[in-house]
CSV table of C-alpha atoms and ligand atoms in Angstrom, one decimal:
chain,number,residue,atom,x,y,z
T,7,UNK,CA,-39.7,-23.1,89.0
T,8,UNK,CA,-40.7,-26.5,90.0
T,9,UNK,CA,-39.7,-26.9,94.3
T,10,UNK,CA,-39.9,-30.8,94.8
T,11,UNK,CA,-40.1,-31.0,99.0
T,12,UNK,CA,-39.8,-35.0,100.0
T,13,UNK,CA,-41.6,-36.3,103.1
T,14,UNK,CA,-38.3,-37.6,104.8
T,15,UNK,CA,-34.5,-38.8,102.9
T,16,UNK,CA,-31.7,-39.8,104.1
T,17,UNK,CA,-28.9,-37.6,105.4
T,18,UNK,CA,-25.5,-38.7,104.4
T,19,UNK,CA,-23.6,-35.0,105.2
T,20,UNK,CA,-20.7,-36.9,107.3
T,21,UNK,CA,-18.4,-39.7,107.1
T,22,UNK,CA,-20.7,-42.2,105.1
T,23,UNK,CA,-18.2,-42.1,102.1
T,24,UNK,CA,-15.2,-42.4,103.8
T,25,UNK,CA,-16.3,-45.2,106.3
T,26,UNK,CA,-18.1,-47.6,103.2
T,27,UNK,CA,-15.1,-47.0,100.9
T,28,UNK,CA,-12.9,-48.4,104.2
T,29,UNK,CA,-14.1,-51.6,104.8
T,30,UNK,CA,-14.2,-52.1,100.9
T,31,UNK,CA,-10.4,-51.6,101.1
T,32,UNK,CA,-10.8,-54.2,104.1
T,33,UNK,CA,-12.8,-56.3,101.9
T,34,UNK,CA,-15.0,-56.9,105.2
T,35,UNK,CA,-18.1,-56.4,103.3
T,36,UNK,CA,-19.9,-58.8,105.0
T,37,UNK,CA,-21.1,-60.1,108.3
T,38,UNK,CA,-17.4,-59.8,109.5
T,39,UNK,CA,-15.2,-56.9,110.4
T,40,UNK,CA,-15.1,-53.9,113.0
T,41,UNK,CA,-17.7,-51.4,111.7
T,42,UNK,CA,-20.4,-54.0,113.1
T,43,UNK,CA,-19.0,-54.2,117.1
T,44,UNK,CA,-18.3,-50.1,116.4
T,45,UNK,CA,-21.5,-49.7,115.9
T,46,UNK,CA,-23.0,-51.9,118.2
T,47,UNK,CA,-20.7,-49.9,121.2
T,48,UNK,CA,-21.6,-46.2,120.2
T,49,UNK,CA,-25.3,-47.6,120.1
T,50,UNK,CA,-25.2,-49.2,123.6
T,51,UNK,CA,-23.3,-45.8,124.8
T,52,UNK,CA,-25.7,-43.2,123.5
T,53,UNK,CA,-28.4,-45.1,125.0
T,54,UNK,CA,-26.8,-45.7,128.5
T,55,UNK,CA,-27.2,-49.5,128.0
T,56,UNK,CA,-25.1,-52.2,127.8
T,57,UNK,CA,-25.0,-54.8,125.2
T,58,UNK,CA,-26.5,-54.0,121.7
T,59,UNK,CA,-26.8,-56.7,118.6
T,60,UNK,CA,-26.9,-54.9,115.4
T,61,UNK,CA,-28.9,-57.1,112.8
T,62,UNK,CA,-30.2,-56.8,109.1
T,63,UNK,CA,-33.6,-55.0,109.8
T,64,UNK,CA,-35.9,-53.5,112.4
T,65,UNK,CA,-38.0,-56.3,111.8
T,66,UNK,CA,-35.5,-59.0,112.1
T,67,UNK,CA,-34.9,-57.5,115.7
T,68,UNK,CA,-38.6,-57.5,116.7
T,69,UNK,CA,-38.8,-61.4,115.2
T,70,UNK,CA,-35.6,-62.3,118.0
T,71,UNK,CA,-37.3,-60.4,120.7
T,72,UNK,CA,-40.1,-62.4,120.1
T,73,UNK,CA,-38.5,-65.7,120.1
T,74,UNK,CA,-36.4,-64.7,123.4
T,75,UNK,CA,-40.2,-63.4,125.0
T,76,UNK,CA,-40.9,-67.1,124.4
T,77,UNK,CA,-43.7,-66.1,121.9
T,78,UNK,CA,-44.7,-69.9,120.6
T,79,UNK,CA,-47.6,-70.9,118.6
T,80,UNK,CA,-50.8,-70.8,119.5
T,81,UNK,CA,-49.7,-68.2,122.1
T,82,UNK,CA,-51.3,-64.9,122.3
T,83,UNK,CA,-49.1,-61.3,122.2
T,84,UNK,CA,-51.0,-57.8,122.5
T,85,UNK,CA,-50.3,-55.4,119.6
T,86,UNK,CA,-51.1,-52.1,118.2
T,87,UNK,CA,-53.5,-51.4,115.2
T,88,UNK,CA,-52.1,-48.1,114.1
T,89,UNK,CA,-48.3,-48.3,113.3
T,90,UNK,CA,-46.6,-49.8,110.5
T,91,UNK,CA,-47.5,-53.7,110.0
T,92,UNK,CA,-43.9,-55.1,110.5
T,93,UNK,CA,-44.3,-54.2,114.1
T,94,UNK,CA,-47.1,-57.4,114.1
T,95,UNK,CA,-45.9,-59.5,111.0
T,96,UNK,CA,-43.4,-61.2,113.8
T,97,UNK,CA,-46.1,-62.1,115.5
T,98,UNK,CA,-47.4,-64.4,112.6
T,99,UNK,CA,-44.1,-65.4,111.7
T,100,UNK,CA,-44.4,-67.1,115.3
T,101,UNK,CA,-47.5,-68.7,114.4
T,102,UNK,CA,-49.0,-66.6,117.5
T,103,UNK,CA,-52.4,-64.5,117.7
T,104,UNK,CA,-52.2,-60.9,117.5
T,105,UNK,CA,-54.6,-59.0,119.9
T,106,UNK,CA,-55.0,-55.1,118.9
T,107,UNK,CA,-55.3,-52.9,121.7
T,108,UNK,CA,-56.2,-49.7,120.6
T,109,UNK,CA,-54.0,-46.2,121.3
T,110,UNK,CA,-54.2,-42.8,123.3
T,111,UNK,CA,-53.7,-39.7,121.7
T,112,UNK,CA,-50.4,-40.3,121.6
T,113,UNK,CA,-51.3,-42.8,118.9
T,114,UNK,CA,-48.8,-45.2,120.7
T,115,UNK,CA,-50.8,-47.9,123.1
T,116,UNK,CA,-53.5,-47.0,125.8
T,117,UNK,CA,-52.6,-48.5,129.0
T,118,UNK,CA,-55.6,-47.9,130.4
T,119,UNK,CA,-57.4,-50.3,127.8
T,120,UNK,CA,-54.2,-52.7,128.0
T,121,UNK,CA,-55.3,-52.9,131.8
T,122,UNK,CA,-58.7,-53.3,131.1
T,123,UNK,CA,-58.0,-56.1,128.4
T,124,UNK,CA,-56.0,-58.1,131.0
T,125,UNK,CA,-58.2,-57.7,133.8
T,126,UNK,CA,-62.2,-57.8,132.1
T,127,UNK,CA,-61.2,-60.3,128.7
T,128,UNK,CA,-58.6,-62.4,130.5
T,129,UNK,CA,-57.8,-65.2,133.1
T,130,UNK,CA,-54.7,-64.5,135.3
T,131,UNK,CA,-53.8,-67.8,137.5
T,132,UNK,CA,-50.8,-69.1,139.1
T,133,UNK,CA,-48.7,-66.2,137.5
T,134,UNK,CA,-50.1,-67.0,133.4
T,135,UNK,CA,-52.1,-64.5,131.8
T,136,UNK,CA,-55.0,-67.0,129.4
T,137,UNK,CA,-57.4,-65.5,127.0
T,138,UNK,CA,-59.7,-67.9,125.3
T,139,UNK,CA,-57.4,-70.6,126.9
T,140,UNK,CA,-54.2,-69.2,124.9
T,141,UNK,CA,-51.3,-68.0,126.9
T,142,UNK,CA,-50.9,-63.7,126.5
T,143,UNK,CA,-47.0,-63.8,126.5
T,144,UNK,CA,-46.1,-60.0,125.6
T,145,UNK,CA,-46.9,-56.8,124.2
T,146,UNK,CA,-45.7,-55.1,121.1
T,147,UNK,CA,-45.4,-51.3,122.1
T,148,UNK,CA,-44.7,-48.7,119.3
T,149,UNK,CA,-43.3,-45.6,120.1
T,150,UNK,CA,-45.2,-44.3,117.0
T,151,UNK,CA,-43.4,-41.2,114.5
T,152,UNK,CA,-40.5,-41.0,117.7
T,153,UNK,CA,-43.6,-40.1,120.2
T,154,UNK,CA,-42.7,-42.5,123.4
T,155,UNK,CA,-45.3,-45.1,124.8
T,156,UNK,CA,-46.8,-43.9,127.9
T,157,UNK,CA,-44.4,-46.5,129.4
T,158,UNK,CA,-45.1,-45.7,133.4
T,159,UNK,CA,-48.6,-47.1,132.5
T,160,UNK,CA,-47.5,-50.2,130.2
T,161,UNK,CA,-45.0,-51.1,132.7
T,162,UNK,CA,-47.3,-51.6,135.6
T,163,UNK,CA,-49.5,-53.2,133.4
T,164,UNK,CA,-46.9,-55.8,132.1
T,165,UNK,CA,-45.5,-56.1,135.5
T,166,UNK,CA,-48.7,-57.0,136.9
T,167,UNK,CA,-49.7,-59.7,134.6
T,168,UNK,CA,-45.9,-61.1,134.0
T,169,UNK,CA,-46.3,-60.2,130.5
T,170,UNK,CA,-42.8,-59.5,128.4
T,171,UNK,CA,-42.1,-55.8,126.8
T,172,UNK,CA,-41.0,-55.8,123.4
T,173,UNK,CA,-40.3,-52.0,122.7
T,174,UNK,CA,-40.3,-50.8,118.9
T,175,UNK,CA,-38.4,-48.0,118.8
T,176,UNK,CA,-37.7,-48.3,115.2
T,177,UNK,CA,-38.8,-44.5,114.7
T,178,UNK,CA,-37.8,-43.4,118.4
T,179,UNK,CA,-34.0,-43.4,118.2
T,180,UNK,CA,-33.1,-40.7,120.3
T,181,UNK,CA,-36.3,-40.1,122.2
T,182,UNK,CA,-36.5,-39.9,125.9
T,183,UNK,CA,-37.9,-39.4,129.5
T,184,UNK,CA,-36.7,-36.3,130.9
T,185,UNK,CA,-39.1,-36.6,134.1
T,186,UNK,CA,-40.6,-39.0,136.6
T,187,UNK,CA,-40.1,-43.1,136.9
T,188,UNK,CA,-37.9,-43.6,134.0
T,189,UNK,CA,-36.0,-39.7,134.2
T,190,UNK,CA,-32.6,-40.4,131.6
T,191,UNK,CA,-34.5,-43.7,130.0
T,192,UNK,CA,-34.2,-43.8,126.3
T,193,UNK,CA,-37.1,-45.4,124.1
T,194,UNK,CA,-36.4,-49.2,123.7
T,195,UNK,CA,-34.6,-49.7,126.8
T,196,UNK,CA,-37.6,-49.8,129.6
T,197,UNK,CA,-39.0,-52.8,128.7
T,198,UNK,CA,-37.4,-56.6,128.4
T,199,UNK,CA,-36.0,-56.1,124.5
T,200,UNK,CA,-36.0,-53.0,122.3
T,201,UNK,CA,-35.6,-53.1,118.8
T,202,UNK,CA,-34.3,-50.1,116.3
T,203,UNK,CA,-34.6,-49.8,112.7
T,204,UNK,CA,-32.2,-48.0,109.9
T,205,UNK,CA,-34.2,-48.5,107.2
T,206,UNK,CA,-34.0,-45.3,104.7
T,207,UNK,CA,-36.9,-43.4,106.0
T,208,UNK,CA,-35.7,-43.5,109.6
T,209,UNK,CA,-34.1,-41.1,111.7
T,210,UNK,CA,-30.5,-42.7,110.7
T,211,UNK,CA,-29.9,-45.3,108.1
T,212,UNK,CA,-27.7,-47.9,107.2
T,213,UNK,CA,-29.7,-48.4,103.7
T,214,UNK,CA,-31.3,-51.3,105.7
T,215,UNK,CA,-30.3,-52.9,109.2
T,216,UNK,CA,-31.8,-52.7,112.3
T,217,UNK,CA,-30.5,-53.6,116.2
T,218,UNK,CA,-31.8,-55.0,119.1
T,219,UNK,CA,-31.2,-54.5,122.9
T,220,UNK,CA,-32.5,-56.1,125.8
T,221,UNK,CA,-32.6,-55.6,129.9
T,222,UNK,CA,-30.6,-58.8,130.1
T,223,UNK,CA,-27.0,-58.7,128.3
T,224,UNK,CA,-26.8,-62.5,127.9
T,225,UNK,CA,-29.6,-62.4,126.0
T,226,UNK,CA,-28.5,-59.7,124.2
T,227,UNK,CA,-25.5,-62.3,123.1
T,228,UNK,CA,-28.3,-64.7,122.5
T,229,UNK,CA,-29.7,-62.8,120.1
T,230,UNK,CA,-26.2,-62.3,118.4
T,231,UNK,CA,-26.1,-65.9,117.9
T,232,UNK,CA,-29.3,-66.6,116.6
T,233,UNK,CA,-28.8,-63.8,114.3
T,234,UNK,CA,-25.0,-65.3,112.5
T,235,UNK,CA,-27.4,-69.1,112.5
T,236,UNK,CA,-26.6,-70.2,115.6
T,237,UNK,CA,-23.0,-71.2,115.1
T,238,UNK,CA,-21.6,-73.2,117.9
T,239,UNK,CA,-18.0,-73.6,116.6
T,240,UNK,CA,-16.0,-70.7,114.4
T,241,UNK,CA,-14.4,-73.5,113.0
T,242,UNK,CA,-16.4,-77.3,112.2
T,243,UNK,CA,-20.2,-76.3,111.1
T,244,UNK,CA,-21.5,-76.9,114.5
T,245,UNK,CA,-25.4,-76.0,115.7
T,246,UNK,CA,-27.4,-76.3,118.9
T,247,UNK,CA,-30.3,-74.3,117.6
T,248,UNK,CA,-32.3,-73.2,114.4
T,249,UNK,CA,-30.8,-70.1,113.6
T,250,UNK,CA,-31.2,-67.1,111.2
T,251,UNK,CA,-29.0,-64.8,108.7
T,252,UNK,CA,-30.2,-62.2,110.5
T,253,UNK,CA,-26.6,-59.9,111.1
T,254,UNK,CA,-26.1,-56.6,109.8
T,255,UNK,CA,-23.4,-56.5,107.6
T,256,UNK,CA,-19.6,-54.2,107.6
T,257,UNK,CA,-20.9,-52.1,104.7
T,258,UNK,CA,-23.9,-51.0,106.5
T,259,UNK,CA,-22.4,-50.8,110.3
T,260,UNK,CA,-19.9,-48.4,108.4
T,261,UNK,CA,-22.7,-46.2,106.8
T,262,UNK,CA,-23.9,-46.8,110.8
T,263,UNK,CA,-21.0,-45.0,112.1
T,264,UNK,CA,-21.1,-42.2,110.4
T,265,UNK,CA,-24.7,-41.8,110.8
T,266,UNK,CA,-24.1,-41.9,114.5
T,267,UNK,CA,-21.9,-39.0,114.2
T,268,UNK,CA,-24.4,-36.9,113.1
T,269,UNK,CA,-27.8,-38.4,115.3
T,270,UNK,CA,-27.3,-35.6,117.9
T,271,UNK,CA,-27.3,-32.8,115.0
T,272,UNK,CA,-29.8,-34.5,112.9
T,273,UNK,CA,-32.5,-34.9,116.4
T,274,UNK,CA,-31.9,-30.8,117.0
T,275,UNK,CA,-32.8,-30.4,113.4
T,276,UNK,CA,-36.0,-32.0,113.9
T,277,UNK,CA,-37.1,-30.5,117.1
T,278,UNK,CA,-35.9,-26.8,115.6
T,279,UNK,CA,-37.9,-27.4,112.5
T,280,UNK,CA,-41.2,-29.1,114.5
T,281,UNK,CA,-40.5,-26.1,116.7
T,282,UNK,CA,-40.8,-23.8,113.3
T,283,UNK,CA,-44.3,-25.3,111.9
T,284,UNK,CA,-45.5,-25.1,115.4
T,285,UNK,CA,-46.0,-21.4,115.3
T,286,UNK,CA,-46.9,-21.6,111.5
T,287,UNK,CA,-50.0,-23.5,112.5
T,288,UNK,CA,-50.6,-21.7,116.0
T,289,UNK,CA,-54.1,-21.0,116.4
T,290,UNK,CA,-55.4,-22.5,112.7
T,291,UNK,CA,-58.7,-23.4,112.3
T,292,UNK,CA,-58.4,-26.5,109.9
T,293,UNK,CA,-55.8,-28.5,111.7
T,294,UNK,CA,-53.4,-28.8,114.5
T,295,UNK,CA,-50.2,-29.9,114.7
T,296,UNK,CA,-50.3,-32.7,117.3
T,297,UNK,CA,-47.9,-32.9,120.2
T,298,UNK,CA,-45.6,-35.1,121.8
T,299,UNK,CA,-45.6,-36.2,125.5
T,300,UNK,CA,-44.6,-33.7,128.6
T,301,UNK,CA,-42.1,-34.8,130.5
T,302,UNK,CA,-40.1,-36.3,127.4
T,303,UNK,CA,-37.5,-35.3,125.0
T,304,UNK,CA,-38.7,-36.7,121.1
T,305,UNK,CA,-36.3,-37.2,118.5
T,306,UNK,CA,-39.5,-35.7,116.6
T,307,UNK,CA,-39.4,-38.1,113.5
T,308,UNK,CA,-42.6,-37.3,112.1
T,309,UNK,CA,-44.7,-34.7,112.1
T,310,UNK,CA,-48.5,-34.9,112.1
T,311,UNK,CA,-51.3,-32.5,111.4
T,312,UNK,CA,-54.8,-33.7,112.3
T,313,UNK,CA,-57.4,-32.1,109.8
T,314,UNK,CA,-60.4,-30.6,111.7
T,315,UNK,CA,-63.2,-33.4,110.2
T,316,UNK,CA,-66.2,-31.5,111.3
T,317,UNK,CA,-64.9,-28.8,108.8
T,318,UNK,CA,-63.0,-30.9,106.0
T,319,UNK,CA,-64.5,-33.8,104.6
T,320,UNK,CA,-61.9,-34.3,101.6
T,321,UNK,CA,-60.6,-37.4,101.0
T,322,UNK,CA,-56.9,-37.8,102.7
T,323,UNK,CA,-56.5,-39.1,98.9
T,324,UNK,CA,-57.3,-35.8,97.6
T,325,UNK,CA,-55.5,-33.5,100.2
T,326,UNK,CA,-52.3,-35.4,99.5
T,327,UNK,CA,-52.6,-34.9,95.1
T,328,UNK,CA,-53.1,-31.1,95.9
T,329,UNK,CA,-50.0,-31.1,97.5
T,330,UNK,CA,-48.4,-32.9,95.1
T,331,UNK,CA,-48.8,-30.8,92.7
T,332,UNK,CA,-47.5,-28.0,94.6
T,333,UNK,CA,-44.5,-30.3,94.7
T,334,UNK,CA,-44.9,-31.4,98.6
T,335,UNK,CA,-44.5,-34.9,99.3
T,336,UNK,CA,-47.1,-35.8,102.3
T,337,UNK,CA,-49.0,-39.4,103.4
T,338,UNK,CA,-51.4,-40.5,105.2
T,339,UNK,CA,-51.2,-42.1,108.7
T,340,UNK,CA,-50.5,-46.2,108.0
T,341,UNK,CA,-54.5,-47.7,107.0
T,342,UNK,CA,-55.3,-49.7,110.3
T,343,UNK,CA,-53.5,-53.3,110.5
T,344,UNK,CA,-56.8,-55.1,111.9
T,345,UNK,CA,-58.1,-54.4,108.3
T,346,UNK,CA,-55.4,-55.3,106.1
T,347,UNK,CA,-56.0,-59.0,104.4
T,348,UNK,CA,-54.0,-61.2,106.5
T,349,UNK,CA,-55.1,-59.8,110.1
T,350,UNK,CA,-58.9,-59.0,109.1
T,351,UNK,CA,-60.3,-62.2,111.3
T,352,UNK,CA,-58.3,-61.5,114.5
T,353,UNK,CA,-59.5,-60.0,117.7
T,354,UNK,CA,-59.5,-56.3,118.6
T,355,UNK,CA,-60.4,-54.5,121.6
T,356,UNK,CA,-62.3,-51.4,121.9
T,357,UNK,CA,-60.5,-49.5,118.8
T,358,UNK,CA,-61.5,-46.1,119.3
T,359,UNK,CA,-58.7,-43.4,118.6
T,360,UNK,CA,-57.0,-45.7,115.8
T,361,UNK,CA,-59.7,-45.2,113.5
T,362,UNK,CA,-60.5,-41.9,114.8
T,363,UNK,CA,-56.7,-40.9,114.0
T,364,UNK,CA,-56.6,-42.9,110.5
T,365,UNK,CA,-58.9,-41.0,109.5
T,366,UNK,CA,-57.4,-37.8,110.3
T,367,UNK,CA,-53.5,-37.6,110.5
T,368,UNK,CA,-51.6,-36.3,107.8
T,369,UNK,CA,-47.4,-36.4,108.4
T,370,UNK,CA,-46.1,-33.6,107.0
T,371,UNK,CA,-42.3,-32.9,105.5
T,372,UNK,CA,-39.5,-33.5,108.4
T,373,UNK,CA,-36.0,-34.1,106.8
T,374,UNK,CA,-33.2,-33.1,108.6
T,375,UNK,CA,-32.4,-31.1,105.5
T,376,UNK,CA,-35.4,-28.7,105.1
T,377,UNK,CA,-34.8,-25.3,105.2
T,378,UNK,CA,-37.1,-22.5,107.5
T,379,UNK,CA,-38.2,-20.9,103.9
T,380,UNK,CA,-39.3,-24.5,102.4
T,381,UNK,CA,-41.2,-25.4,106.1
T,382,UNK,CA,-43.5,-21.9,105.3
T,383,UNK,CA,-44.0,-22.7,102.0
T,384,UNK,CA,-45.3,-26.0,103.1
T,385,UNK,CA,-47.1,-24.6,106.0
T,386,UNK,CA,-48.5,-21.8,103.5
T,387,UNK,CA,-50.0,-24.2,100.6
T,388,UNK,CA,-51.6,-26.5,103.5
T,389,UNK,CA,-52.8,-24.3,105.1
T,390,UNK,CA,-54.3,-22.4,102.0
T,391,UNK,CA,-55.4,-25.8,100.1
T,392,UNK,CA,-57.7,-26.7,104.2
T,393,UNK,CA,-59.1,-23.4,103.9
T,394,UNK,CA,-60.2,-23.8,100.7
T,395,UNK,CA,-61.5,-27.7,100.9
T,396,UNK,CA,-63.3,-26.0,104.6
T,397,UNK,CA,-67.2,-26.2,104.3
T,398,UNK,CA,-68.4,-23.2,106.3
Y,23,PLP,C1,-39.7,-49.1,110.1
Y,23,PLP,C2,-40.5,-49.8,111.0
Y,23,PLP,C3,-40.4,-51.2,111.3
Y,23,PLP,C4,-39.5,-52.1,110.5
Y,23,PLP,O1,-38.2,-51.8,110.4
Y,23,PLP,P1,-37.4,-52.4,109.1
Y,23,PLP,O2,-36.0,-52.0,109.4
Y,23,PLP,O3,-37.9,-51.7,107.9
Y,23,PLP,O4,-37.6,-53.8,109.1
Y,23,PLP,C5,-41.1,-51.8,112.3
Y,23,PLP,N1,-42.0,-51.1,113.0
Y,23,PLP,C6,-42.2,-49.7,112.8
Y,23,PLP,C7,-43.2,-49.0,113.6
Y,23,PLP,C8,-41.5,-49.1,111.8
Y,23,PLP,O5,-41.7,-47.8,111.5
């Protein structure tokens, strides 16, 4: 008997087959045919917005959100340290400075510190934000494993100092305020752009691909443009602006649209089975299973488990072999992005909870295809392996 539960794969339960195997007998395989503007309309329409660009990546989308924001070089944008580093690599492609704010216990960012950034670090004059002289233009927002920025905070913030919002929701498909300011609001449609991603570990997938959405629809279109190289003219190779090959393609857009389909069914999945290792880990001593924020609905991506430090001091290295060999696929939260090689000389403020949180978050299995007897075995062997590591 050898069980082999994965972290998170892809779902492809629905349509996917018959949709690709369409547009092959289209022969629109590329960035031309109907799949792409199908997708692009059920994207807008489930999240009560109005124009949507799908592109190749969720990365590609942050990159056009910063070029729209105005993000030039030598300017400066805010960013988090504890999220996946292709929600700051954009910045660089720029040639712009990152600044790392650090989180809340949300692990998305702290508006509190975002405030006090702006107001203690910075010179705001005649409308422009300046630190050190450099022009703050925006700030990168995660809505880290589908949990949603404390946006009402970030907002005011932004608002205050003119600063753009460029929304990653490439793991929040789905998620949403149920109360206060933004009641109805999805993730990635409060600020100025929001940007998706269906890479293969994400809540849907196209394989790869990615879309992007902002408050204003023309620059939605924009977007569209700079995304197919800036084409002027359908017809003579005609070009106003440096463009990129950016566009999702018909083959994906149809895996898109099936995945669609299912995104209702595969978000109550997600919040069921969060639901189930909830009471699994109720009241245990090594580690708790960390919430997401009242007064929203999460598409529940990940799940995390912070180990209890003052009791476990084995590596995250360590926990995550055991459980490999008990054939449960785990990871560790992403190592901070202020450390890695290419971001190690740039500024951070106050980073508190991000290395608090690195050093204790473990995500746990959440596939939209695990079953209730495969979440207690996984809750059982953690929970047996902490016990067991716990110095008492
Ligand atoms: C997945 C992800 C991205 C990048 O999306 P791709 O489609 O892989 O380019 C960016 N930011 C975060 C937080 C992600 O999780």
């Amino acid at each position: 008997m050898s069980r082999f539960i994965p972290l998170s794969i892809p779902n492809f339960e629905g349509n996917e087959k018959k949709y690709v195997d369409d547009a092959l007998e289209q022969g629109w395989v590329s960035t031309g045919g109907a799949y792409i503007a199908q997708l692009e309309q059920m994207l807008a329409q489930y999240l009560h917005t109005r124009n949507v660009a799908a592109c190749q990546s969720g990365t590609s989308a942050l990159h056009l959100s910063l070029i729209e924001a105005g993000v030039r070089p030598g300017d400066v944008v805010l960013v988090p340290p504890l999220t996946f580093i292709a929600a700051v690599n954009p910045v660089k492609y720029q040639f712009a400075h990152p600044v790392f704010i650090d989180c809340d216990d949300s692990f998305c960012m702290d508006p509190v510190k975002l405030a006090e950034f702006c107001e203690k670090e910075c010179e705001f004059a005649g409308g422009d934000l300046k630190y050190k002289k450099k022009s703050v233009k925006a700030v990168v927002v995660v809505h880290v494993f589908g949990n949603m920025a404390d946006m009402d905070g970030i907002m005011d913030v932004a608002e205050r100092y003119g600063l753009k919002v460029i929304e990653d929701a490439t793991e929040a498909l789905g998620t949403y305020y149920t109360e206060g300011r933004y009641a109805g609001k999805y993730a990635g449609t409060i600020g100025d752009f929001g940007a998706f991603s269906f890479n293969g570990n994400k809540i849907i997938t196209t394989g790869g691909g990615g879309a992007v959405t902002a408050k204003n629809e023309k620059v939605v279109d924009h977007m569209r443009y700079l995304s197919t190289q800036a084409k002027d003219d359908p017809h003579y190779y005609i070009h106003h602006e440096v463009g990129y090959n950016y566009r999702m393609t018909n083959l994906q857009a149809a895996l898109g649209v099936a995945q669609m389909e299912e995104l209702p069914e595969f978000v109550r999945r997600k919040q069921s089975n969060y639901e189930e290792y909830r009471s699994e880990f109720e009241g245990f001593r090594f580690a708790e299973l960390m919430p997401f924020r009242e007064g929203t609905s999460s598409n529940k991506w990940f799940y995390s488990l912070r180990i209890n430090r003052d009791k476990i001091t084995a590596s995250m290295r360590d926990i995550i072999t055991e459980l490999e060999r008990e054939g449960i696929q785990t990871r560790a939260i992403w190592g901070l992005i202020n450390e890695q090689k290419p971001y190690d000389e740039e500024i951070t403020y106050q980073l508190e909870k991000a290395p608090y949180y690195a050093a204790r978050i473990l995500n746990i299995p959440s596939g939209t295809q695990i079953t209730r007897d495969e979440i207690r075995f996984v809750a059982d062997k953690v929970k047996r392996l902490l016990e067991g590591l716990a110095n008492e």
